PDB file of C-alpha atoms in Angstrom:
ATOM      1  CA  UNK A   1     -67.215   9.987 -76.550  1.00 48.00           C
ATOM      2  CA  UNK A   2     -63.523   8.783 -75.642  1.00 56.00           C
ATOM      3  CA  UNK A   3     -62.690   9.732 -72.218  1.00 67.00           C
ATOM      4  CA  UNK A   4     -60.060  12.303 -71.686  1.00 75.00           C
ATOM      5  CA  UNK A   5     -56.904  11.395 -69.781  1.00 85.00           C
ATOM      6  CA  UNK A   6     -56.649  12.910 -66.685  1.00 91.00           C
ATOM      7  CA  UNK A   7     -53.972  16.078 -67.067  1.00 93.00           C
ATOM      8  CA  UNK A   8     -50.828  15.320 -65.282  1.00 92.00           C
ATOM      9  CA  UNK A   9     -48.256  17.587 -64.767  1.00 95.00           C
ATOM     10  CA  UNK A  10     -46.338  16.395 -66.921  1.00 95.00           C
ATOM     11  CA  UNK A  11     -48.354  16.127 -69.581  1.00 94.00           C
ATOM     12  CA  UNK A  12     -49.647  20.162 -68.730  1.00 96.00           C
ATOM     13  CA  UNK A  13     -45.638  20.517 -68.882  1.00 97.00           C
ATOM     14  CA  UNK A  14     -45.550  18.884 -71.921  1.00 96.00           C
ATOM     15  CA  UNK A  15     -48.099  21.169 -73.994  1.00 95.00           C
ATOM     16  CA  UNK A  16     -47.225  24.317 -72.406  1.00 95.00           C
ATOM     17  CA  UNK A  17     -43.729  23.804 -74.319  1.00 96.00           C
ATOM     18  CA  UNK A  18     -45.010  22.630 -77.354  1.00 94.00           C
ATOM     19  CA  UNK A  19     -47.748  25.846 -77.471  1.00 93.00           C
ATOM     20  CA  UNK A  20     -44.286  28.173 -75.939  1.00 92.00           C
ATOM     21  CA  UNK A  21     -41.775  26.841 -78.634  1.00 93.00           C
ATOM     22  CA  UNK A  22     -44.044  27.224 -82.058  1.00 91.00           C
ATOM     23  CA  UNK A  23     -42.061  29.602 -83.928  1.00 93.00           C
ATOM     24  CA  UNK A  24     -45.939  31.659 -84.558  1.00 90.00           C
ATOM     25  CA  UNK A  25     -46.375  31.871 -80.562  1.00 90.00           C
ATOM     26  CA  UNK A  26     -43.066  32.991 -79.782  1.00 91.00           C
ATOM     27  CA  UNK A  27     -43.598  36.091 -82.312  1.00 94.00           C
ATOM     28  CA  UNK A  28     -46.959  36.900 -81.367  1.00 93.00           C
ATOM     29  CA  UNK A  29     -46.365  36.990 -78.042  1.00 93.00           C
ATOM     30  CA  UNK A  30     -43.038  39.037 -78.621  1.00 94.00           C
ATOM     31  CA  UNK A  31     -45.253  41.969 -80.767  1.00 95.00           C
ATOM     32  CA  UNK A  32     -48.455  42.043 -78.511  1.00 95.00           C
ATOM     33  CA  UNK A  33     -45.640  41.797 -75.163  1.00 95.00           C
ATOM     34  CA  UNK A  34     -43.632  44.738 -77.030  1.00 96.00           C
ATOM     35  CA  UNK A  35     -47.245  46.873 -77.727  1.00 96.00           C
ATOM     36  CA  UNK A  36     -48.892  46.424 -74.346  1.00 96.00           C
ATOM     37  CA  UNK A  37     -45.619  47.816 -72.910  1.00 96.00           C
ATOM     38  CA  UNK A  38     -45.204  50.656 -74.756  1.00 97.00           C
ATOM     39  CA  UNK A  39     -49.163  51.604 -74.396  1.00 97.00           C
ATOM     40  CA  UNK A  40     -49.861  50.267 -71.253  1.00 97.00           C
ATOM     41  CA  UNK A  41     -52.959  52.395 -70.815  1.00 97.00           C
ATOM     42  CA  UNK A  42     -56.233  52.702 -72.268  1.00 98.00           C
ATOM     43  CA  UNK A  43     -56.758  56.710 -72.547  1.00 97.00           C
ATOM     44  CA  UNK A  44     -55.663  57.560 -76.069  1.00 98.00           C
ATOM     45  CA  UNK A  45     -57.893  56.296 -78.834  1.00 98.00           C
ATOM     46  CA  UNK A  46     -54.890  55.630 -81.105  1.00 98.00           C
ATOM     47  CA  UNK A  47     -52.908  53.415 -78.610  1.00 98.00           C
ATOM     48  CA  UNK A  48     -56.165  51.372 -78.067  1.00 98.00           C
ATOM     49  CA  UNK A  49     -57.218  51.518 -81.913  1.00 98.00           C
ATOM     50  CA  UNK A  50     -53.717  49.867 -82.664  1.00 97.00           C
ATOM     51  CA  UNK A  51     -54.181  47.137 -79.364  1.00 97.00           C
ATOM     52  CA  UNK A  52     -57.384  45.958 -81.209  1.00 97.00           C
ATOM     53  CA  UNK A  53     -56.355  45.933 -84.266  1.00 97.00           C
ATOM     54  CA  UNK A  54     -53.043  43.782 -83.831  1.00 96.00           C
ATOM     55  CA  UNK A  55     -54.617  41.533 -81.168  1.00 96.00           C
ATOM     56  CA  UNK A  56     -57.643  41.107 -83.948  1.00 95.00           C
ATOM     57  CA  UNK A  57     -55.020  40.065 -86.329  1.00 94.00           C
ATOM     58  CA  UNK A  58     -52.679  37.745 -84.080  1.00 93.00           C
ATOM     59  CA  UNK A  59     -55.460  35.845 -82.728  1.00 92.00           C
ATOM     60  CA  UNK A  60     -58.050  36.054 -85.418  1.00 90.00           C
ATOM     61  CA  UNK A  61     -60.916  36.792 -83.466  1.00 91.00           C
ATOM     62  CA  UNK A  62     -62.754  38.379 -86.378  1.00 90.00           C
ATOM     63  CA  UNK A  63     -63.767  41.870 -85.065  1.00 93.00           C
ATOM     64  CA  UNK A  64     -65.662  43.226 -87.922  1.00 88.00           C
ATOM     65  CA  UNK A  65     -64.352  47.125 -87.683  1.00 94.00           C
ATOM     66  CA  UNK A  66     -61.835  47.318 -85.351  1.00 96.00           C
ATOM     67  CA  UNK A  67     -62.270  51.167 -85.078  1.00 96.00           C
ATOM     68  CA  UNK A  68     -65.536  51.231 -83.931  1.00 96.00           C
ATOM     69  CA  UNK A  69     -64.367  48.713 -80.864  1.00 97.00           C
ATOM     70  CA  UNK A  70     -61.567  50.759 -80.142  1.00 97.00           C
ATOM     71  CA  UNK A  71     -63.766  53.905 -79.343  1.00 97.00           C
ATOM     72  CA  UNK A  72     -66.039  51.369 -77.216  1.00 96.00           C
ATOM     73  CA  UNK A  73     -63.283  50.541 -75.531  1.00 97.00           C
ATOM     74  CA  UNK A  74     -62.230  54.344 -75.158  1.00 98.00           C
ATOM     75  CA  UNK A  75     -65.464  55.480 -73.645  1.00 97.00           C
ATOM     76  CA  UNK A  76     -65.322  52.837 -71.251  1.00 96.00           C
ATOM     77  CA  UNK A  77     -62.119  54.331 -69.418  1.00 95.00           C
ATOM     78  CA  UNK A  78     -61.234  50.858 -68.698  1.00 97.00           C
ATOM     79  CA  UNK A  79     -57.951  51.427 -66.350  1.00 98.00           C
ATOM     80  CA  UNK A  80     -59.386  51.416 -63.129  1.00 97.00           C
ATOM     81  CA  UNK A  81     -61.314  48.445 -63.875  1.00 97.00           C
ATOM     82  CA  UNK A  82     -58.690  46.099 -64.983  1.00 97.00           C
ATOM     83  CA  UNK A  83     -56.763  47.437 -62.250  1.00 96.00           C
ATOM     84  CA  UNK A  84     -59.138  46.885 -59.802  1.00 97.00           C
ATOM     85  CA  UNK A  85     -60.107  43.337 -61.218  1.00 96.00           C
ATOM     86  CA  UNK A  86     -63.597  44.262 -62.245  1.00 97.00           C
ATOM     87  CA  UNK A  87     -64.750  40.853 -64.367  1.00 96.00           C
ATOM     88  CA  UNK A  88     -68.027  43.009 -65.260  1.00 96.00           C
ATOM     89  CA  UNK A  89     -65.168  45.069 -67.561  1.00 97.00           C
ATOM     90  CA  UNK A  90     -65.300  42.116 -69.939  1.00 97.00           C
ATOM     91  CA  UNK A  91     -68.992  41.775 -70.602  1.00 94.00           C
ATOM     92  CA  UNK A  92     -68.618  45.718 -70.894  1.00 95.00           C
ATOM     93  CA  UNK A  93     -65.743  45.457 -73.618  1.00 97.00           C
ATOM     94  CA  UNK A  94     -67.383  42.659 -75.596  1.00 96.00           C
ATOM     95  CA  UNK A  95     -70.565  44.676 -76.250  1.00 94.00           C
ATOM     96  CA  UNK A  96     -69.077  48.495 -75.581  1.00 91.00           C
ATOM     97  CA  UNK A  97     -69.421  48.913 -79.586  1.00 92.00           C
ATOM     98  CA  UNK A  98     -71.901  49.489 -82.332  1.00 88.00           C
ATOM     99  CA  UNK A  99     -71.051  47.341 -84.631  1.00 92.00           C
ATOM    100  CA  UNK A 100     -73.852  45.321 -85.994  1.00 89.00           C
ATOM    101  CA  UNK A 101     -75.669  42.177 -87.648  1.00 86.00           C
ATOM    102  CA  UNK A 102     -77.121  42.112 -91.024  1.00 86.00           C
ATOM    103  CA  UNK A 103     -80.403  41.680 -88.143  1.00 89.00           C
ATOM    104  CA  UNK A 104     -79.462  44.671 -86.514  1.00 89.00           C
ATOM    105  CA  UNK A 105     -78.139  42.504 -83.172  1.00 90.00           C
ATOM    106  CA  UNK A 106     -75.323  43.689 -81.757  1.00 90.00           C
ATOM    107  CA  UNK A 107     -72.753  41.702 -81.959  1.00 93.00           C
ATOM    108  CA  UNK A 108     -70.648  40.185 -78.624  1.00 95.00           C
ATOM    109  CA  UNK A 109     -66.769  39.877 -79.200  1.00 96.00           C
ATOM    110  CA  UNK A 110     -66.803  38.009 -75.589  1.00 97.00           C
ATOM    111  CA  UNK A 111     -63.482  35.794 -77.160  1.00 96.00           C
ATOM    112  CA  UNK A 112     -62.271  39.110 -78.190  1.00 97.00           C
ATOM    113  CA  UNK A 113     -63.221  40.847 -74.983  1.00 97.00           C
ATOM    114  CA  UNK A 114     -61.473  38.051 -72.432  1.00 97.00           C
ATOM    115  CA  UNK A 115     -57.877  38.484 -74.238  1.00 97.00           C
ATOM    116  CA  UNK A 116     -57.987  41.864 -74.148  1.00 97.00           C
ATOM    117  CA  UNK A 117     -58.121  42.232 -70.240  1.00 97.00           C
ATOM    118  CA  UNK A 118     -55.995  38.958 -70.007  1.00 97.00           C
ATOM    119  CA  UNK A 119     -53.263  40.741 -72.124  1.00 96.00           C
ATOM    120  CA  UNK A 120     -53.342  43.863 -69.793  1.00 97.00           C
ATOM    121  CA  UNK A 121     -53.370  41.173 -66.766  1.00 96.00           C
ATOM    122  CA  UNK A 122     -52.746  37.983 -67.442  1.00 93.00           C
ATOM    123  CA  UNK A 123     -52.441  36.839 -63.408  1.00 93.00           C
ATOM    124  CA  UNK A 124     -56.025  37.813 -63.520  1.00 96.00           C
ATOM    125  CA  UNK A 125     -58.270  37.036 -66.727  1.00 97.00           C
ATOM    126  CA  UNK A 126     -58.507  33.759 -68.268  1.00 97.00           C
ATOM    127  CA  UNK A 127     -59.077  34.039 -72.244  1.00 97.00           C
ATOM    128  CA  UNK A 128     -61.931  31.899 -73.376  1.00 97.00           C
ATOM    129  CA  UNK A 129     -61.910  30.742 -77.050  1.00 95.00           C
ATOM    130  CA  UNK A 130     -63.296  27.789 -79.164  1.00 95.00           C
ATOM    131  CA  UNK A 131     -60.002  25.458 -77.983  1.00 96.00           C
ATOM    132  CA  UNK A 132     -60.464  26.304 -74.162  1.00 97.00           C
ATOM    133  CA  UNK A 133     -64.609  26.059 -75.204  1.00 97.00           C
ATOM    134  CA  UNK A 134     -63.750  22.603 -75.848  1.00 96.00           C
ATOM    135  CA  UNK A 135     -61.538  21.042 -73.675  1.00 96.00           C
ATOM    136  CA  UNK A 136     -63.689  22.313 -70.987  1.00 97.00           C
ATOM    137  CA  UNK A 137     -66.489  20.513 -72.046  1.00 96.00           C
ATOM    138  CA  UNK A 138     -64.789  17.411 -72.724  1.00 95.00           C
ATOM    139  CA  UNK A 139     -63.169  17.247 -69.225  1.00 96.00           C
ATOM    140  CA  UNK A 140     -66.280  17.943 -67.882  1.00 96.00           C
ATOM    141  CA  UNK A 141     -67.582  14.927 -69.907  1.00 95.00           C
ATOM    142  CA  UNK A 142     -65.010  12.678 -68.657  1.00 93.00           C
ATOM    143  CA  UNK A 143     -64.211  13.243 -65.269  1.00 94.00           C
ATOM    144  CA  UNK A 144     -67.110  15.423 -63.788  1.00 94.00           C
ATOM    145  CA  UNK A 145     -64.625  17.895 -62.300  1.00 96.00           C
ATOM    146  CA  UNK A 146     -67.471  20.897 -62.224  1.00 95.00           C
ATOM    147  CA  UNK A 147     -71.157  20.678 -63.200  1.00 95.00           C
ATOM    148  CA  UNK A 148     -71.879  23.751 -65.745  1.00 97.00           C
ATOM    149  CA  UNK A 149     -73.794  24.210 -68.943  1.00 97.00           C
ATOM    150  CA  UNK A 150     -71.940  24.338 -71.874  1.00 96.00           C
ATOM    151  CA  UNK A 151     -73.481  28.433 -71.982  1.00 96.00           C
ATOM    152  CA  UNK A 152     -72.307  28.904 -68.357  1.00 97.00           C
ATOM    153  CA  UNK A 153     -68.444  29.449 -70.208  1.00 97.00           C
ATOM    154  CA  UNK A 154     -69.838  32.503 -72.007  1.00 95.00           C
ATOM    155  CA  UNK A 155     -70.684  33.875 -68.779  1.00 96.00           C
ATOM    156  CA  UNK A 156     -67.148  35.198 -67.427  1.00 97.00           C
ATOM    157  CA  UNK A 157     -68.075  35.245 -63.557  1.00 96.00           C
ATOM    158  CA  UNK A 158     -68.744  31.583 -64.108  1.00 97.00           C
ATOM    159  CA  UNK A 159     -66.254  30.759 -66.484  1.00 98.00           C
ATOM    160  CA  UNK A 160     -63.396  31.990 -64.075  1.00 97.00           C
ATOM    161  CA  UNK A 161     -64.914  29.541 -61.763  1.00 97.00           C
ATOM    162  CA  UNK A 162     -65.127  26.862 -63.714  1.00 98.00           C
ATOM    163  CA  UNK A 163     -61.582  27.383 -64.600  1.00 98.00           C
ATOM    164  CA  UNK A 164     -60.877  27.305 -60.741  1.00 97.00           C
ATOM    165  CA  UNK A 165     -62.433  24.313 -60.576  1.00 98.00           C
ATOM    166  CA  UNK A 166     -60.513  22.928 -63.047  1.00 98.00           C
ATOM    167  CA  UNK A 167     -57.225  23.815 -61.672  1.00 97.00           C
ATOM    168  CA  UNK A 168     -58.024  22.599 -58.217  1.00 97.00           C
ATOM    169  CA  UNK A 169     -60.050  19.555 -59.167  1.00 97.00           C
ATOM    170  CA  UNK A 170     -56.746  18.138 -61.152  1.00 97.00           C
ATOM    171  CA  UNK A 171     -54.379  19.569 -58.983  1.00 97.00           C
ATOM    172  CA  UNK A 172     -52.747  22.416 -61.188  1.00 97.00           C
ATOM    173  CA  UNK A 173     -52.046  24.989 -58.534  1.00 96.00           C
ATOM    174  CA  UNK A 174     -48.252  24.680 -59.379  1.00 96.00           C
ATOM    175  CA  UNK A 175     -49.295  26.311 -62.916  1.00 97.00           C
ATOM    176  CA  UNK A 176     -50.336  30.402 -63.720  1.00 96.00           C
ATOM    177  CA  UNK A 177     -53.750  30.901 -65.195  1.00 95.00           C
ATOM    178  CA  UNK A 178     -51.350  31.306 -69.100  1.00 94.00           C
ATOM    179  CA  UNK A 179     -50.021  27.872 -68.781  1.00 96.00           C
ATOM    180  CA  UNK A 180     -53.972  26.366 -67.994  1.00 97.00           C
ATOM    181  CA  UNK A 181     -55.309  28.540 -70.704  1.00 96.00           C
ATOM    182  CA  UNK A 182     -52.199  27.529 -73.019  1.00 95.00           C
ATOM    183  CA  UNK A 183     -52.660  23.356 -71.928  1.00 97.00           C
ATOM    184  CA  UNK A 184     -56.410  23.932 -72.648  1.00 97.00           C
ATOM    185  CA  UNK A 185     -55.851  25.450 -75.872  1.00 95.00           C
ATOM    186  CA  UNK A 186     -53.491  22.699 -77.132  1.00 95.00           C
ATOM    187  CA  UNK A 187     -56.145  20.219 -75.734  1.00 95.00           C
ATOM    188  CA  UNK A 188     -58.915  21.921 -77.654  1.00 95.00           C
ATOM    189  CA  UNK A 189     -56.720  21.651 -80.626  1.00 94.00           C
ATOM    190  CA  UNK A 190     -56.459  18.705 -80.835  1.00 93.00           C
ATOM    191  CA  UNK A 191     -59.793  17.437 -80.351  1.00 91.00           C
ATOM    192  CA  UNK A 192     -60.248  19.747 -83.251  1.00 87.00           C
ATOM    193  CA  UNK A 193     -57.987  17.823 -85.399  1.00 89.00           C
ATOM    194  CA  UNK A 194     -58.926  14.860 -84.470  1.00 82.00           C
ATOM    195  CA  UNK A 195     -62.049  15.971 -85.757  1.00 64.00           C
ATOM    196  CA  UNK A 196     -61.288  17.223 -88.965  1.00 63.00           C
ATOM    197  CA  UNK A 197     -59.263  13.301 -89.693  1.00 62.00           C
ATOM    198  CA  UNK A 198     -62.784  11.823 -88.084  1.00 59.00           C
ATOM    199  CA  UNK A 199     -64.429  13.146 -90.875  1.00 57.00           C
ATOM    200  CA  UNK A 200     -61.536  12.498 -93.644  1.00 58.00           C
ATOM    201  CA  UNK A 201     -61.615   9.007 -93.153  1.00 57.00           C
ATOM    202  CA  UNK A 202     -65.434   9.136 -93.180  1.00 56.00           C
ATOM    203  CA  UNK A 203     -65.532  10.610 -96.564  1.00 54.00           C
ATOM    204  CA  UNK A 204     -62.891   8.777 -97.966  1.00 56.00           C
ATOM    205  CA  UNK A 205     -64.735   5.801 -96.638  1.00 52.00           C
ATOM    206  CA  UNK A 206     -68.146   6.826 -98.555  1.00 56.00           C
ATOM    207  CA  UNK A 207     -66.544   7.727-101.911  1.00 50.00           C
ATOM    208  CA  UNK A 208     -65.369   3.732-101.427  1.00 51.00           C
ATOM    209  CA  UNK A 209     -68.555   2.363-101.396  1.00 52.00           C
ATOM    210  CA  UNK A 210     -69.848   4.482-103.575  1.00 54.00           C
ATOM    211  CA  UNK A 211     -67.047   3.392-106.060  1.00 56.00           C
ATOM    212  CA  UNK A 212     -67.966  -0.269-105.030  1.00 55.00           C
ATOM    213  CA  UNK A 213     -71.717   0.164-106.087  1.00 54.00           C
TER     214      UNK A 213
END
C-alpha cells in the first residue's frame, strides 16, 4: 500500500475548500442548516420524520423506511441527550427502529445515526461514513498515529477517540471536528477513485491481452 502523506495544514486547508466550495455541498448544507433551525428539537414526530427523511436523501445513507426511524427516534426523547453529550444516544438512534433484514436482523444505520447528532451538534459528534472509514485506516497504515481495529470505528466511544488521536497525533488542533471530518472525507474520496481508475486500467489491460491471444 502507498503511504499516505502526512496532512499538513495546508493541505487540510486545501480540501476543506475544495469539499466547502462544490456547488452540491454548499446547497446541502444550506437546506439541512435552514431545517435544523427551524426544528431544532426532537419532540414532534413530523419535524423529526422530515430531519430523516431529507438528511437520508442529502447524504444517501440508505435508510430503508424513513418513517419507521423517525418514530425510533421519537420514543427516544433524544434532547437531553444530545444536549448533555451522551455518545450512548448514537448507538441508541442507529438501532431505535424496527426496520428489518430479509433475515429478520435488525438493521444498524450507525452512518446514519452519527450525522444525525453531529447535525444537531456538530462541536460535539464526529460523522463516520465509508470516506472517513477509509482514510482512517489508511493513516493508520502509514503513520501508526493510533492502534485500533478496523471494527473499533463502528464503535462511537472509540471512534471519537480515534479521531482525537488523529487530530492531536498530526497536529490539527487549529481545525473544528467539521473541517477533520470534511479533510477525511475528501481523503477517503479519493482513495476511492483512485480505486475505481486501479481497476479501469486493470481491465482495460486484460481485454489487451486477451485481444493479443
Amino acid at each position: 500500500m502507498k503511504k499516505f502523506k502526512k496532512p499538513s495544514i495546508n493541505a487540510v486547508q486545501k480540501a476543506v475548500q475544495r469539499v466547502k466550495s462544490t456547488e452540491k455541498y454548499i446547497n446541502n448544507s444550506k437546506a439541512l442548516a435552514t431545517i435544523i433551525k427551524k426544528f431544532p428539537n426532537n419532540t414532534n414526530l413530523t419535524d423529526i420524520y422530515l430531519k430523516v427523511v431529507v438528511l437520508n436523501d442529502l447524504y444517501s445513507t440508505n435508510i430503508y423506511d424513513s418513517f419507521k426511524l423517525a418514530q425510533g427516534i421519537y420514543k427516544l426523547q433524544i434532547d437531553s441527550e444530545i444536549k448533555n453529550n451522551n455518545i450512548k444516544i448514537v448507538n441508541k438512534i442507529a438501532k431505535s427502529h424496527n426496520i428489518k433484514t430479509q433475515k429478520g436482523d435488525k438493521y444498524n444505520f450507525y452512518s446514519f445515526a452519527t450525522k444525525y447528532c453531529s447535525w444537531h451538534d456538530q462541536e460535539f459528534y464526529p460523522i463516520f461514513d465509508s470516506y472517513v472509514e477509509k482514510a482512517l485506516i489508511s493513516y493508520k497504515n502509514s503513520h501508526h498515529f493510533e492502534e485500533f481495529k478496523n471494527s473499533d470505528l463502528k464503535d462511537y466511544k472509540k471512534f471519537i477517540k480515534i479521531i482525537n488521536s488523529f487530530v492531536q497525533f498530526f497536529k490539527l488542533n487549529s481545525f473544528d471536528l467539521r473541517e477533520v471530518d470534511y479533510f477525511l472525507w475528501y481523503k477517503g474520496w479519493q482513495l476511492k477513485e483512485k480505486g475505481k481508475k486501479r481497476r479501469r486500467k486493470m481491465k482495460q489491460n486484460t481485454q489487451t491481452q486477451n485481444i493479443k491471444k
